[in-house]
Amino acid sequence: MYISKSFIPILKNNPSEAKIKSHQLMLRVGMIKQSSAGIYSWLPLGFKVMKKIEKIVREEQDRIGVQEILMPTIQSSEIWKESGRYKDYGEEMLRIKDRQNREMLYGPTNEELITDIFRSSIKSYKSLPQLLYHIQWKFRDEIRPRFGIMRCREFYMKDAYSFDISDEEALFSYNKFFLSYLKTFKKLNLKAIPMAAETGPIGGSLSHEFIILAETGESKIFTDKRVFDLSIDNAKLEKQSLENMRKEYEQYYSVTDEKFDKTEFEKKVSEKNRLITKGIEVGHIFYFGAKYSKPMGASVDLPGGKKDFVKMGSYGIGVSRLVGAIIEAKYDEKNEVMKWPISIAPYHVAIIPMINKNDNSQLDKANNIFSELKKNNIDAIIDDTDENISSKIKKINLIGVPFQIIIGKQSVGDKLEFKEVEGEPQMIELKDVIKIINKQKEKN
Ligand code: 5CA
């Protein structure tokens, strides 16, 4: 891919309407374009990154045995009337009438729809547990959409739902997601901390928000620093192991301001371990037992012949919000350098030749390198514009391509000038470039 032919509409300066760095960068390098308040189009660069995040989220859901489905964005109001949430959800729900005058809505979440799907097919405890997820657009008519795709009205979410026979089994499902979320965020190179949280309009008795630290985050958090040192490496997908892992996290005080209790915080956390800061909520999990299954009549036959309502939980990850959250965590605003983890970078490497109108040799060299990289599953972009090398490097730094091959005066014979973003250049052969990039890809 040539930069001259790509749709990457870069702006010279930061757009004035953007207040936080993720919003600034996403508009500046043309990852998104606002279409109306809180509603965005995703342009190639942004879409590529989001799709890569989605892939990692999906892999980690599949790994714990959640089955993927796809539910529609438009739902009927009937099921929401059954659960009692049609009224409760209030103005955040976008309500629509179809041509038959039926009340429809753009789904803000899917507890009702999934319960309806479940109850129509699953009748026996023998089919439990059922773990289902989808990745789909949601709409919430937020009163104050802000910070670009961080708090917008239309956003892309992974939402999963669990159905179990008893509270004990349901907590096993909950804990599977707890672990899977920690793994997902780790893969995305983020340190997310699970924090006891309020359940809000989703409801239920148990809930954790997964928060990454960021000054620009909207959640105020109160935590025991030692929670950052915990490791999930030894946790296994078994009841006891998962329970122990969650207990280990829960022994450290970690809450958002909705749950904050000053006396408890000061009693449980010594002064040197107290951390009061801000964060971004990238995931949220809930356990709500029979909150939806009871009013909607989703029950199964039990071993003795009796029936009971299934126990449910729901588990969300803000896939589109993660794009912004990762920028908040990784973007060096002062030097205008973005460093995407290679697993989600829009391109693995940028090839930057010096372009000379009367001499095609540098561009030919770039094309050959591009083909060789492609053969090795390395996704490259060639900056074929006629800007000078230093402004090209600036642009690539801003986009956040993690590696650069510069074909300038330094590159002679088989040796190429190769560097990591913010790293020192080294003169090496293409085969070694391939080795370094592939090694980095495997590590992530
Ligand atoms: N049904 C449950 C779990 S599947 C649910 O909807 N949970 S939620 O309301 O907490 O949303 C899940 C995740 O979606 C949040 O953790 C957040 O990362 C993301 N999210 C929520 N609202 C927005 C919004 N307005 N803009 C961008 N992302 C959002």
PDB file of N, CA and C in Angstrom, residues 182 184-192 212 282 322 325-326 329-330:
ATOM      1  N   LEU A 182      -8.822 -10.251  32.190  1.00  0.00           N
ATOM      2  CA  LEU A 182      -7.452  -9.878  32.560  1.00  0.00           C
ATOM      3  C   LEU A 182      -6.480 -10.286  31.455  1.00  0.00           C
ATOM      4  N   THR A 184      -7.235 -10.728  28.207  1.00  0.00           N
ATOM      5  CA  THR A 184      -7.473  -9.906  27.008  1.00  0.00           C
ATOM      6  C   THR A 184      -6.725  -8.578  27.111  1.00  0.00           C
ATOM      7  N   PHE A 185      -6.862  -7.904  28.267  1.00  0.00           N
ATOM      8  CA  PHE A 185      -6.230  -6.586  28.398  1.00  0.00           C
ATOM      9  C   PHE A 185      -4.708  -6.702  28.441  1.00  0.00           C
ATOM     10  N   LYS A 186      -4.235  -7.810  29.002  1.00  0.00           N
ATOM     11  CA  LYS A 186      -2.789  -8.036  29.018  1.00  0.00           C
ATOM     12  C   LYS A 186      -2.274  -8.178  27.582  1.00  0.00           C
ATOM     13  N   LYS A 187      -3.018  -8.924  26.764  1.00  0.00           N
ATOM     14  CA  LYS A 187      -2.639  -9.096  25.349  1.00  0.00           C
ATOM     15  C   LYS A 187      -2.611  -7.773  24.613  1.00  0.00           C
ATOM     16  N   LEU A 188      -3.459  -6.849  25.061  1.00  0.00           N
ATOM     17  CA  LEU A 188      -3.497  -5.536  24.423  1.00  0.00           C
ATOM     18  C   LEU A 188      -2.467  -4.600  25.043  1.00  0.00           C
ATOM     19  N   ASN A 189      -1.596  -5.188  25.866  1.00  0.00           N
ATOM     20  CA  ASN A 189      -0.538  -4.398  26.482  1.00  0.00           C
ATOM     21  C   ASN A 189      -1.054  -3.378  27.483  1.00  0.00           C
ATOM     22  N   LEU A 190      -2.185  -3.693  28.101  1.00  0.00           N
ATOM     23  CA  LEU A 190      -2.781  -2.773  29.073  1.00  0.00           C
ATOM     24  C   LEU A 190      -2.825  -3.434  30.431  1.00  0.00           C
ATOM     25  N   LYS A 191      -2.658  -2.627  31.457  1.00  0.00           N
ATOM     26  CA  LYS A 191      -2.799  -3.135  32.815  1.00  0.00           C
ATOM     27  C   LYS A 191      -4.176  -2.712  33.301  1.00  0.00           C
ATOM     28  N   ALA A 192      -5.126  -3.633  33.247  1.00  0.00           N
ATOM     29  CA  ALA A 192      -6.485  -3.293  33.693  1.00  0.00           C
ATOM     30  C   ALA A 192      -6.727  -3.867  35.077  1.00  0.00           C
ATOM     31  N   ILE A 212      -8.375   0.934  33.280  1.00  0.00           N
ATOM     32  CA  ILE A 212      -6.953   1.213  33.065  1.00  0.00           C
ATOM     33  C   ILE A 212      -6.666   2.648  33.535  1.00  0.00           C
ATOM     34  N   VAL A 282     -12.827  -0.049  30.619  1.00  0.00           N
ATOM     35  CA  VAL A 282     -12.781  -0.726  29.315  1.00  0.00           C
ATOM     36  C   VAL A 282     -13.620  -1.996  29.289  1.00  0.00           C
ATOM     37  N   LEU A 322     -11.768   0.947  23.419  1.00  0.00           N
ATOM     38  CA  LEU A 322     -10.393   0.489  23.634  1.00  0.00           C
ATOM     39  C   LEU A 322      -9.394   1.181  22.705  1.00  0.00           C
ATOM     40  N   ALA A 325      -8.661   4.228  24.483  1.00  0.00           N
ATOM     41  CA  ALA A 325      -8.003   3.940  25.767  1.00  0.00           C
ATOM     42  C   ALA A 325      -6.528   3.594  25.544  1.00  0.00           C
ATOM     43  N   ILE A 326      -6.247   2.848  24.484  1.00  0.00           N
ATOM     44  CA  ILE A 326      -4.849   2.467  24.207  1.00  0.00           C
ATOM     45  C   ILE A 326      -4.044   3.715  23.812  1.00  0.00           C
ATOM     46  N   ALA A 329      -3.149   5.557  26.850  1.00  0.00           N
ATOM     47  CA  ALA A 329      -2.076   4.894  27.585  1.00  0.00           C
ATOM     48  C   ALA A 329      -0.717   5.011  26.890  1.00  0.00           C
ATOM     49  N   LYS A 330      -0.699   5.096  25.565  1.00  0.00           N
ATOM     50  CA  LYS A 330       0.580   4.975  24.839  1.00  0.00           C
ATOM     51  C   LYS A 330       1.052   6.227  24.106  1.00  0.00           C
TER      52      LYS A 330
END
